[in-house]
Tab-separated table of C-alpha atoms in Angstrom:
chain	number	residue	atom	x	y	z
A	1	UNK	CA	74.163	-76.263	64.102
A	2	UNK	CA	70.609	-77.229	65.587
A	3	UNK	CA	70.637	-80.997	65.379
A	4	UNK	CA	70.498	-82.598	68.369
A	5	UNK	CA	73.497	-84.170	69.892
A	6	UNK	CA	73.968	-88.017	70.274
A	7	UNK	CA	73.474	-87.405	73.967
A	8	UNK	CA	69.688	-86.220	73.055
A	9	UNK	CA	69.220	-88.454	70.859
A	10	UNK	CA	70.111	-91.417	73.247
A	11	UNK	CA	68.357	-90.047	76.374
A	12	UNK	CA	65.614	-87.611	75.432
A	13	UNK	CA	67.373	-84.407	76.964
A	14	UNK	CA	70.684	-82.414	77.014
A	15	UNK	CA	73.220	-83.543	79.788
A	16	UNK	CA	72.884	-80.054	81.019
A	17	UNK	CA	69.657	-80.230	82.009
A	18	UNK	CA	71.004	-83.036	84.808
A	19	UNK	CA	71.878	-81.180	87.735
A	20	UNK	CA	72.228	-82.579	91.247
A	21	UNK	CA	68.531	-80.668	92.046
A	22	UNK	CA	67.331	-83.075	88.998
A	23	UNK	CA	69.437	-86.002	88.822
A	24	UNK	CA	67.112	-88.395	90.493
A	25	UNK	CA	64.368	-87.534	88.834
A	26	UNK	CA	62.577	-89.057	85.683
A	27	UNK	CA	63.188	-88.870	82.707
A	28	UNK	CA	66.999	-87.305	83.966
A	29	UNK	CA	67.610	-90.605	86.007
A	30	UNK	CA	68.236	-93.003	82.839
A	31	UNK	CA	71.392	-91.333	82.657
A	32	UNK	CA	72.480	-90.337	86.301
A	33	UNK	CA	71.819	-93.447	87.675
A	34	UNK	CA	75.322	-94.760	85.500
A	35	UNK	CA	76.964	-91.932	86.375
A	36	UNK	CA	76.608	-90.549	89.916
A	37	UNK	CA	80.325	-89.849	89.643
A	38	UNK	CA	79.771	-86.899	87.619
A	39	UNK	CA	77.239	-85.201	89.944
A	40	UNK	CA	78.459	-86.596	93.430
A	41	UNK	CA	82.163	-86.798	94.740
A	42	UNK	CA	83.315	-90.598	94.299
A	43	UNK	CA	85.574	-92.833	95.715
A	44	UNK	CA	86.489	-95.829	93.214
A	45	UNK	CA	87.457	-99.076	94.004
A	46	UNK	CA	89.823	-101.233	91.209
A	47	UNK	CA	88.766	-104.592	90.228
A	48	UNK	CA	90.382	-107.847	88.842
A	49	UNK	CA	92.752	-106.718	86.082
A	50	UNK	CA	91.441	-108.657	82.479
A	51	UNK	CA	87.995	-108.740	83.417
A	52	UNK	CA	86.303	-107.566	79.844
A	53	UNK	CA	82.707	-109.907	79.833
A	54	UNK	CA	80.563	-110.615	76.779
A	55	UNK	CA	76.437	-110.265	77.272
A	56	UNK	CA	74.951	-113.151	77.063
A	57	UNK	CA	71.236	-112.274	75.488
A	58	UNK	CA	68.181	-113.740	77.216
A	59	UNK	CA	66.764	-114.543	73.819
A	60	UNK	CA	62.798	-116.381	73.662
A	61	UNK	CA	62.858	-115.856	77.617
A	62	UNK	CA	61.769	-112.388	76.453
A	63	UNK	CA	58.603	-112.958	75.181
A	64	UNK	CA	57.361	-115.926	77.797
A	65	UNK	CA	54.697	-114.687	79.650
A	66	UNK	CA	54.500	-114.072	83.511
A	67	UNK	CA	51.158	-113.918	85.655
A	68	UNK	CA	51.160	-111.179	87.970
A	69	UNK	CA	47.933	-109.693	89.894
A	70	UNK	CA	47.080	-107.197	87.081
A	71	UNK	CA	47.087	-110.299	84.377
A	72	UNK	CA	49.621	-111.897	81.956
A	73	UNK	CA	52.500	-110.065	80.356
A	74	UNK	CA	55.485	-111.045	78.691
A	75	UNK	CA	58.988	-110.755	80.631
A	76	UNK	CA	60.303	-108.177	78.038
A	77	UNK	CA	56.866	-106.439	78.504
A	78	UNK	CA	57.510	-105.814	82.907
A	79	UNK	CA	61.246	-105.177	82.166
A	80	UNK	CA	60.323	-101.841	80.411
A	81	UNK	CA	57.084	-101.522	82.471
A	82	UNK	CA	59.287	-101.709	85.512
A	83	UNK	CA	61.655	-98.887	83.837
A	84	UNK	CA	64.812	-101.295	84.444
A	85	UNK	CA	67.611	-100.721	83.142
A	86	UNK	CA	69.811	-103.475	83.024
A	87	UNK	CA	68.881	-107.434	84.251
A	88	UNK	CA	71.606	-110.836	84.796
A	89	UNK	CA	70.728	-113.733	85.797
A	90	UNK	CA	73.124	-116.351	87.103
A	91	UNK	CA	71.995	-120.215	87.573
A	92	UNK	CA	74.393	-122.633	89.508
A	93	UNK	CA	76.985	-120.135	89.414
A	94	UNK	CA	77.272	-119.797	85.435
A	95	UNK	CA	75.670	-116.358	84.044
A	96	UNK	CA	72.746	-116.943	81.918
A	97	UNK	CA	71.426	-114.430	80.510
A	98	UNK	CA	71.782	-110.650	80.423
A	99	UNK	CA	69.466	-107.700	79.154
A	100	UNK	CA	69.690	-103.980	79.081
A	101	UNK	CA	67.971	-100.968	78.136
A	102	UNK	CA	68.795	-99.074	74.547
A	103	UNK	CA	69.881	-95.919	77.455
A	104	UNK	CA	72.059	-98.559	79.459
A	105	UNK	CA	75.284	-100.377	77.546
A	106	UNK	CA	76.407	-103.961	79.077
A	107	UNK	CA	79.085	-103.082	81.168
A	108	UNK	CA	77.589	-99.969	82.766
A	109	UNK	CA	77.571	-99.401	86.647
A	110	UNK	CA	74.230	-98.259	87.719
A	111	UNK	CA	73.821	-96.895	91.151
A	112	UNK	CA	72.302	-99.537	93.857
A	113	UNK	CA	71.416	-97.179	96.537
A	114	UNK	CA	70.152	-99.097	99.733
A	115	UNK	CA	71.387	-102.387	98.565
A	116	UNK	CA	74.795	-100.527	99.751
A	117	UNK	CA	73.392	-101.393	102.792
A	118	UNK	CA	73.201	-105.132	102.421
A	119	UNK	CA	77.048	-105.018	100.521
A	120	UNK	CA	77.868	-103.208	103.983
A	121	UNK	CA	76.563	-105.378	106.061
A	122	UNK	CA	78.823	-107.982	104.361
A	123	UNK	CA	81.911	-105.982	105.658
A	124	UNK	CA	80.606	-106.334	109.484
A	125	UNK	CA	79.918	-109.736	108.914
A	126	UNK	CA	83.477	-110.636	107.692
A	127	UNK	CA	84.993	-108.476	110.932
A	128	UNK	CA	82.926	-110.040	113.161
A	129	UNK	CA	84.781	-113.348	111.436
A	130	UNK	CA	87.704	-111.903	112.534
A	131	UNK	CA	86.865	-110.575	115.813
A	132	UNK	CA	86.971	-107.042	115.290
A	133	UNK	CA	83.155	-106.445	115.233
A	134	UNK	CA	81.297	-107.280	118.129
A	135	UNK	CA	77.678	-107.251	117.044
A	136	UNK	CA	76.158	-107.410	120.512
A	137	UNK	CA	78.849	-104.383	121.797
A	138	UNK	CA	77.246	-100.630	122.102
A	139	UNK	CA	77.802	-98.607	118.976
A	140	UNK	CA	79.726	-96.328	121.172
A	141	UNK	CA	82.612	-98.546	122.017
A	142	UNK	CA	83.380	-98.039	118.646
A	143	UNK	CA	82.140	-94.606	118.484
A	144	UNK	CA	82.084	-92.811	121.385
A	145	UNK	CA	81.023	-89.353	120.317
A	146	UNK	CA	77.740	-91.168	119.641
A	147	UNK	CA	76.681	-90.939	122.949
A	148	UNK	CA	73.869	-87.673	123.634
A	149	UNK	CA	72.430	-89.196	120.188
A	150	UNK	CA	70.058	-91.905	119.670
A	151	UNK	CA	73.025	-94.327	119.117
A	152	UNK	CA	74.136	-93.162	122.932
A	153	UNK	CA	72.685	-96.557	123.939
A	154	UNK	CA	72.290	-98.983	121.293
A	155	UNK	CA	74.345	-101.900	120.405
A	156	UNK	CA	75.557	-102.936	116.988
A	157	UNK	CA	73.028	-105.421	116.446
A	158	UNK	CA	70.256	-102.930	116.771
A	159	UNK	CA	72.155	-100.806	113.754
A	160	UNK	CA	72.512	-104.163	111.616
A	161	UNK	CA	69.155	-104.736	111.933
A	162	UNK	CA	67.283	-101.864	111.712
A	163	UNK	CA	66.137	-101.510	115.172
A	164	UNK	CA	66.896	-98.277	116.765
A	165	UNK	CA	64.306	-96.443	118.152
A	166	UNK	CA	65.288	-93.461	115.929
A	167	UNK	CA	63.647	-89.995	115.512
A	168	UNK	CA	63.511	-89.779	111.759
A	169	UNK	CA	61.587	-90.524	108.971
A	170	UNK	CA	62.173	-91.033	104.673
A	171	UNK	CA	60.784	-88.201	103.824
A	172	UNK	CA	62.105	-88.974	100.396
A	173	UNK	CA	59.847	-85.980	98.318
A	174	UNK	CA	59.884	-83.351	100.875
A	175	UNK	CA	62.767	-80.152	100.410
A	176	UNK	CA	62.432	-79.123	104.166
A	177	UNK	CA	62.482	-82.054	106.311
A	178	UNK	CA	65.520	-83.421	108.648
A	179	UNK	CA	65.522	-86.214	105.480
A	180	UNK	CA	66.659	-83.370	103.144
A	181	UNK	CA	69.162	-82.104	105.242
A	182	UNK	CA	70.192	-85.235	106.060
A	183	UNK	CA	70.780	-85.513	101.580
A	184	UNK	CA	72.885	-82.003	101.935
A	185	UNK	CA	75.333	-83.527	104.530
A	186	UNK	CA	76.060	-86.529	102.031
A	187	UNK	CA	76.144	-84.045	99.182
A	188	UNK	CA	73.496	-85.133	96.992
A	189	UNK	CA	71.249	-82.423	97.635
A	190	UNK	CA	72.217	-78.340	96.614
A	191	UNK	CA	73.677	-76.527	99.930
A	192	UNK	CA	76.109	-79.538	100.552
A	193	UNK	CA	78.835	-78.623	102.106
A	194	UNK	CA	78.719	-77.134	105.690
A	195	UNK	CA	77.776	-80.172	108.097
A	196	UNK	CA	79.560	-83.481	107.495
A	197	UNK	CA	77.428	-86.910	107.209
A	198	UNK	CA	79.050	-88.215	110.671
A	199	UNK	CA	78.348	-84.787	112.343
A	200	UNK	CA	75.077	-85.151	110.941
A	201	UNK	CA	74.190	-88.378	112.182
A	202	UNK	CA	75.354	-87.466	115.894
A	203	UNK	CA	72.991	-85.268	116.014
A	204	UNK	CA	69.427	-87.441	115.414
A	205	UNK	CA	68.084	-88.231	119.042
A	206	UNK	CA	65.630	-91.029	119.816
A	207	UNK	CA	62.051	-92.096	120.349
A	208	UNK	CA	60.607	-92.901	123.715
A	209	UNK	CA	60.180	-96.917	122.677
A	210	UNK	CA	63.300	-99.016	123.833
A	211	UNK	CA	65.851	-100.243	121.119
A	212	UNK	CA	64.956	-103.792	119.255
A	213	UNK	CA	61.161	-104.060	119.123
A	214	UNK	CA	60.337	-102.641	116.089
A	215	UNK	CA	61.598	-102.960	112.606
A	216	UNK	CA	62.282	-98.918	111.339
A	217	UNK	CA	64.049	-98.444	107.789
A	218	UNK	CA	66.057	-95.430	108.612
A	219	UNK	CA	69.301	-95.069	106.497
A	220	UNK	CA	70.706	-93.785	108.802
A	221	UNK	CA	71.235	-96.642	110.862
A	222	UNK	CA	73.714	-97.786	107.630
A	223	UNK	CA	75.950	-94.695	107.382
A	224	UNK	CA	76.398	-95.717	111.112
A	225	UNK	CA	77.378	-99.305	110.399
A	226	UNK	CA	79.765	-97.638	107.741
A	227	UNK	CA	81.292	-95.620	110.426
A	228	UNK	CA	81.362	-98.679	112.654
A	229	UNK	CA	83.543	-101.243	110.287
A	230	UNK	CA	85.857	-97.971	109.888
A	231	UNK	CA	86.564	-97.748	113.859
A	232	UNK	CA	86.655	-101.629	113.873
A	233	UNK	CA	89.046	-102.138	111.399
A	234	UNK	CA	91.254	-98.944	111.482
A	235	UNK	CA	90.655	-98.920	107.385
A	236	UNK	CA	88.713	-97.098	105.327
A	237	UNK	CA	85.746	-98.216	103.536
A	238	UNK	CA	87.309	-98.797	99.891
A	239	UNK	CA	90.175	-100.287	101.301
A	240	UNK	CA	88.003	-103.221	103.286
A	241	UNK	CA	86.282	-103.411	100.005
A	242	UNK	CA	89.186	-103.958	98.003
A	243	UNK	CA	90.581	-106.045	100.021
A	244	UNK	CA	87.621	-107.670	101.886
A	245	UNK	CA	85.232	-108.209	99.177
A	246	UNK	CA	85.970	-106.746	95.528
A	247	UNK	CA	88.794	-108.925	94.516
A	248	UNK	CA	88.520	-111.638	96.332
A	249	UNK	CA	84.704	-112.076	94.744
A	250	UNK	CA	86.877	-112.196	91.393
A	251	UNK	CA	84.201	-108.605	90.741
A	252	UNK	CA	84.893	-107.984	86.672
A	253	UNK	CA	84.619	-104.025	86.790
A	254	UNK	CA	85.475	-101.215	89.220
A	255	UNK	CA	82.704	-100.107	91.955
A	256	UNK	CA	82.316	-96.774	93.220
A	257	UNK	CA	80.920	-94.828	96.264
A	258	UNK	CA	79.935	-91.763	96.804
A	259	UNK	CA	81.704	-89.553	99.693
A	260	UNK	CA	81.180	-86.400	101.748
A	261	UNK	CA	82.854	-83.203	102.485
A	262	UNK	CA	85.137	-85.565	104.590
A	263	UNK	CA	85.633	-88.417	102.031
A	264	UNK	CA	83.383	-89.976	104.237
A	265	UNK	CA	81.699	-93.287	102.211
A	266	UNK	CA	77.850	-93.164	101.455
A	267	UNK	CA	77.612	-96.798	102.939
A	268	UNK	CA	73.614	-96.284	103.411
A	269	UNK	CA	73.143	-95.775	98.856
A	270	UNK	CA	76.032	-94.562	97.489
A	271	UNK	CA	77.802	-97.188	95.848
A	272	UNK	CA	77.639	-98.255	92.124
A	273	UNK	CA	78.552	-101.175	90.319
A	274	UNK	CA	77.227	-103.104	87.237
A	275	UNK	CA	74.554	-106.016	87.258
A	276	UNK	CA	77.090	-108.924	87.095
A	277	UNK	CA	79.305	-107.378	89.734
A	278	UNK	CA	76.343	-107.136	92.047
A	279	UNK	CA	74.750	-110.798	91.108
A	280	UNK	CA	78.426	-111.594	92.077
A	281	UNK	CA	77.549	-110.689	95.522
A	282	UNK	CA	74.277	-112.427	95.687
A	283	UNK	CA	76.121	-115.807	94.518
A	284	UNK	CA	78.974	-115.376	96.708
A	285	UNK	CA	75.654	-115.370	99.625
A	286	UNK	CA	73.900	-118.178	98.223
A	287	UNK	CA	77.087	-120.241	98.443
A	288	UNK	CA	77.387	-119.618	102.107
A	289	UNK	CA	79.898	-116.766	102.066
A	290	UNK	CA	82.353	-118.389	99.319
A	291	UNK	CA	83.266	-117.251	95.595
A	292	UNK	CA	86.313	-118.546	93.685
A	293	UNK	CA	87.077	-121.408	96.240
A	294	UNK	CA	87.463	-119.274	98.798
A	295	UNK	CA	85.845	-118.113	102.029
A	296	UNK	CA	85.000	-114.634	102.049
A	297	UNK	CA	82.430	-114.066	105.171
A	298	UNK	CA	81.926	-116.976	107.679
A	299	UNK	CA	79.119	-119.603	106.650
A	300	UNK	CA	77.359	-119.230	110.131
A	301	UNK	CA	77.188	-115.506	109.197
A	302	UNK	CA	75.400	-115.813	106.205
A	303	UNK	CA	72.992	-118.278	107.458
A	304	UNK	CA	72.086	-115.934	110.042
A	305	UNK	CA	71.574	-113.316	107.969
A	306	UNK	CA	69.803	-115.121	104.796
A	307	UNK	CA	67.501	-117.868	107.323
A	308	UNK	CA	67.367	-118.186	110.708
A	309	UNK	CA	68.448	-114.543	112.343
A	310	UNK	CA	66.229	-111.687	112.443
A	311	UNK	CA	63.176	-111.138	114.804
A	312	UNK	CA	59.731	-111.717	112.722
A	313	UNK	CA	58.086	-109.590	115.775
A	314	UNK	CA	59.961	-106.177	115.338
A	315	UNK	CA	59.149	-107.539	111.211
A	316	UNK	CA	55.671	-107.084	112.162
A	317	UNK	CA	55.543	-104.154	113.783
A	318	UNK	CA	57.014	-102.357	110.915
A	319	UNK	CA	55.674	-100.698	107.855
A	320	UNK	CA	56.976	-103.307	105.108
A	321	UNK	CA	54.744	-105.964	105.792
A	322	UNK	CA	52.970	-105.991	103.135
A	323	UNK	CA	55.611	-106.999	100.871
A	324	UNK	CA	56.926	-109.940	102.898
A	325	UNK	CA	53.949	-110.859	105.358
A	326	UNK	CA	56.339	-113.621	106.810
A	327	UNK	CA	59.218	-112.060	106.351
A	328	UNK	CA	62.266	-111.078	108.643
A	329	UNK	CA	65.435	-108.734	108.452
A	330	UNK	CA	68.656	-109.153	109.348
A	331	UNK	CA	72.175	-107.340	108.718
A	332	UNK	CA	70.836	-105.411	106.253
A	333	UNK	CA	69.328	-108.347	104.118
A	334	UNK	CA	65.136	-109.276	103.375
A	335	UNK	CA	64.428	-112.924	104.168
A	336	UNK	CA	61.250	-113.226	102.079
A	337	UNK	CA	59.244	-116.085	103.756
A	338	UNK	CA	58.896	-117.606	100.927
A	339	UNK	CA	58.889	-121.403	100.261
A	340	UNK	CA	62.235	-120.801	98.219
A	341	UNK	CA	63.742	-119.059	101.021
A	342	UNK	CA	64.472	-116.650	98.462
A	343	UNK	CA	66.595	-113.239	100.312
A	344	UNK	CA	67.090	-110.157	98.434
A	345	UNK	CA	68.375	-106.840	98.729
A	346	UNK	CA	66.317	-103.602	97.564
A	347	UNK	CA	66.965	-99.811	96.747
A	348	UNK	CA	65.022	-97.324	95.371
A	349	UNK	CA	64.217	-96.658	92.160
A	350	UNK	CA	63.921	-100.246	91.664
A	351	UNK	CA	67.230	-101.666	92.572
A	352	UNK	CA	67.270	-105.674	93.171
A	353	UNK	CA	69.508	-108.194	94.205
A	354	UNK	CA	67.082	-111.760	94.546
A	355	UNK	CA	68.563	-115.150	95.640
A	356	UNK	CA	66.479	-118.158	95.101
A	357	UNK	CA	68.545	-121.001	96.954
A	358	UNK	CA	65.794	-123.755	95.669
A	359	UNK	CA	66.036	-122.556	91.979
A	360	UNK	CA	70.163	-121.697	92.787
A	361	UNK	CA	69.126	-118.168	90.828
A	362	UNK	CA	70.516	-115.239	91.702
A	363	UNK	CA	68.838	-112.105	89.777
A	364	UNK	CA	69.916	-108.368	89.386
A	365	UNK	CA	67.740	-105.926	88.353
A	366	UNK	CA	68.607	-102.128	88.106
A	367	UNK	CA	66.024	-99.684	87.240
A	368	UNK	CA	65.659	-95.807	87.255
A	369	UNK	CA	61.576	-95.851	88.083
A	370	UNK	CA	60.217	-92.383	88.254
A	371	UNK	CA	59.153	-93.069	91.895
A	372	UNK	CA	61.827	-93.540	94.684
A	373	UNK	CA	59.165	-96.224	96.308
A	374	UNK	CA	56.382	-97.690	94.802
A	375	UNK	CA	54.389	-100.115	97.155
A	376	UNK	CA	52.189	-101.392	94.257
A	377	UNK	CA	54.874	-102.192	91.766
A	378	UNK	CA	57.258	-103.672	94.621
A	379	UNK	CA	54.858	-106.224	94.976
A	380	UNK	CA	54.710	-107.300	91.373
A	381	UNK	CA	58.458	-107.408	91.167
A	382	UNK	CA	58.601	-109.687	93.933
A	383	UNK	CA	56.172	-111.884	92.290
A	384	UNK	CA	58.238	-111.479	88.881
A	385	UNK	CA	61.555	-111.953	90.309
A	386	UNK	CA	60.154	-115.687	92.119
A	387	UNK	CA	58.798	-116.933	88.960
A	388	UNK	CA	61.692	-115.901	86.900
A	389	UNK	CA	63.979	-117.277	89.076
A	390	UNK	CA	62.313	-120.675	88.459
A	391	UNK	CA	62.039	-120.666	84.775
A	392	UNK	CA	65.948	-120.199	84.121
């Protein structure tokens, strides 16, 4: 027999081909990006039993036309220029449309990567709401082996937002930096296997600069906060989700994480989930910490986090900028600047969560783009993403 398989015929190459040396690469991504749990140990979390959803298509919103800074194009037209892979958006609360890729069935999880961080971040906030979680405490009350590393002397609030003076950079492309071991400890690189992600992270030291001037993204910092709600809370990560977040948001479909040698949780990119799920998350924040009737993180959390926390200084002293030139971070969230007060959430690859509290849009948009960043089309997504969210 020398037809191709379905698989080839669907993706464009043979599932063998997809090996945890390729999987987050292009054109290999399409596929491993809906199924990390096949190349990465996974820990699962169960959702809300009787949750089957219908797509709803986005119909003529396909071929309107958008004006970005390289000219007009039709929504349909960036979608696939944008590689994404699956789109919902929900207005008021109700879902209203929903669009994937031939490679990417409704329904799918997709990988989020650093928006993990953000769904984290959610966790601290709701044990800090119950006074487990002291944001202003030093990381090493809750983990004191942390001293003799950079996190020896920084507080919580420094992790949350991205503000330890940390020795380390994203070296995203390059096979022989501290980055790439860092990828081996949370086994998605070959030669996993012999140094843990927490043993790892004990070891990165600090720069000279004190703690909380300067805005660094340094994941890092999130497998930290993952450790952090563990300590807090006595529970592991999947368990705070389940019962913290996953089925009290009413989420349709299961979630997954990746995990280490340890069964220690990716919290910085590892977890997976499909576009609904996640817009779930961006509603239950654009409703002041509430889904279903119910509270899930305290109100003056997520106004913290979504509008008035976050220092603009350390913002502008970082290296992201460009993207939100009046922007601010906090807890793991982007507070654009905009007019709309639109926040978001962003991973690699082109991974977006985008809540427009003027429009009341919420927008998720998961993508396998060849690139892991790509300053240029970041900044025409942001510029999609506003003026889709206020023609829905």
């Amino acid at each position: 027999m020398t037809g191709k398989t379905a698989f080839e015929t669907r993706y464009g190459f043979a599932r063998k081909d997809v090996r945890l040396e390729t999987w987050r690469l292009s054109p290999f991504n399409r596929w491993s990006f809906q199924n990390v749990g096949e190349l990465v140990p996974s820990a699962h979390v169960a959702a809300v039993p009787g949750g089957e959803e219908q797509a709803k298509p986005l119909g003529a919103l396909l071929s309107e036309k958008i004006t970005l800074a390289g000219g007009s194009e039709t929504i349909e037209g960036f979608l696939k220029r944008s590689d994404t892979d699956g789109l919902t958006i929900l207005k008021a609360g109700k879902f209203v449309g929903d669009w994937s890729a031939p490679h990417m069935p409704f329904g799918a999880r997709h990988i989020i990567f650093s928006i993990s961080k953000s769904v984290t971040a959610v966790l601290a906030g709701i044990l800090e709401g119950e006074g487990l979680l002291d944001p202003n405490a030093p990381v090493t009350r809750y983990i004191p082996e942390a001293k003799g590393s950079a996190y020896g002397d920084a507080s919580v609030r420094n992790v949350l937002d991205m503000t330890v003076s940390l020795d380390f950079e994203e070296a995203y492309l390059d096979p022989e930096s501290a980055f790439a071991r860092y990828r081996r400890s949370t086994l998605w690189n070959p030669g996993g296997g012999s140094e843990s992600l927490a043993a790892f992270l004990m070891t990165i030291q600090r720069l000279a600069e004190p703690h909380g001037q300067t805005y660094r993204y340094r994941s890092p910092n999130s497998d930290v906060l993952g450790m952090l709600v563990e300590r807090a809370s006595g529970m592991r990560v999947t368990e705070l989700l389940a019962e913290k977040l996953w089925l009290p948001l009413g989420a349709a479909s299961e979630m997954s994480v990746t995990v280490d040698m340890e069964g220690t949780a990716r919290t910085a990119g590892g977890m997976s989930m499909t576009p609904r799920d996640l817009a779930r998350i961006g509603e239950m924040m654009r409703q002041g910490g509430t889904a279903n009737g119910r509270r899930i993180v305290p109100e003056a959390w997520v106004r913290d986090t979504v509008a008035t926390g976050g220092s603009h200084e350390a913002w502008q002293r970082g290296t992201m900028v460009f993207l939100f030139p009046k922007g601010r971070y906090r807890n793991k969230w982007y507070q654009t600047g905009h007019d709309s007060g639109a926040f978001c959430g962003i991973g690699i690859h082109g991974q977006w969560l985008y809540v427009n509290p003027k429009t009341e849009v919420v927008i998720a948009k998961m993508s396998s783009q060849p690139e892991p960043v790509d300053d240029k089309l970041d900044v025409d997504i942001v510029a999609f993403l506003e003026a889709l969210s206020g023609m829905v």
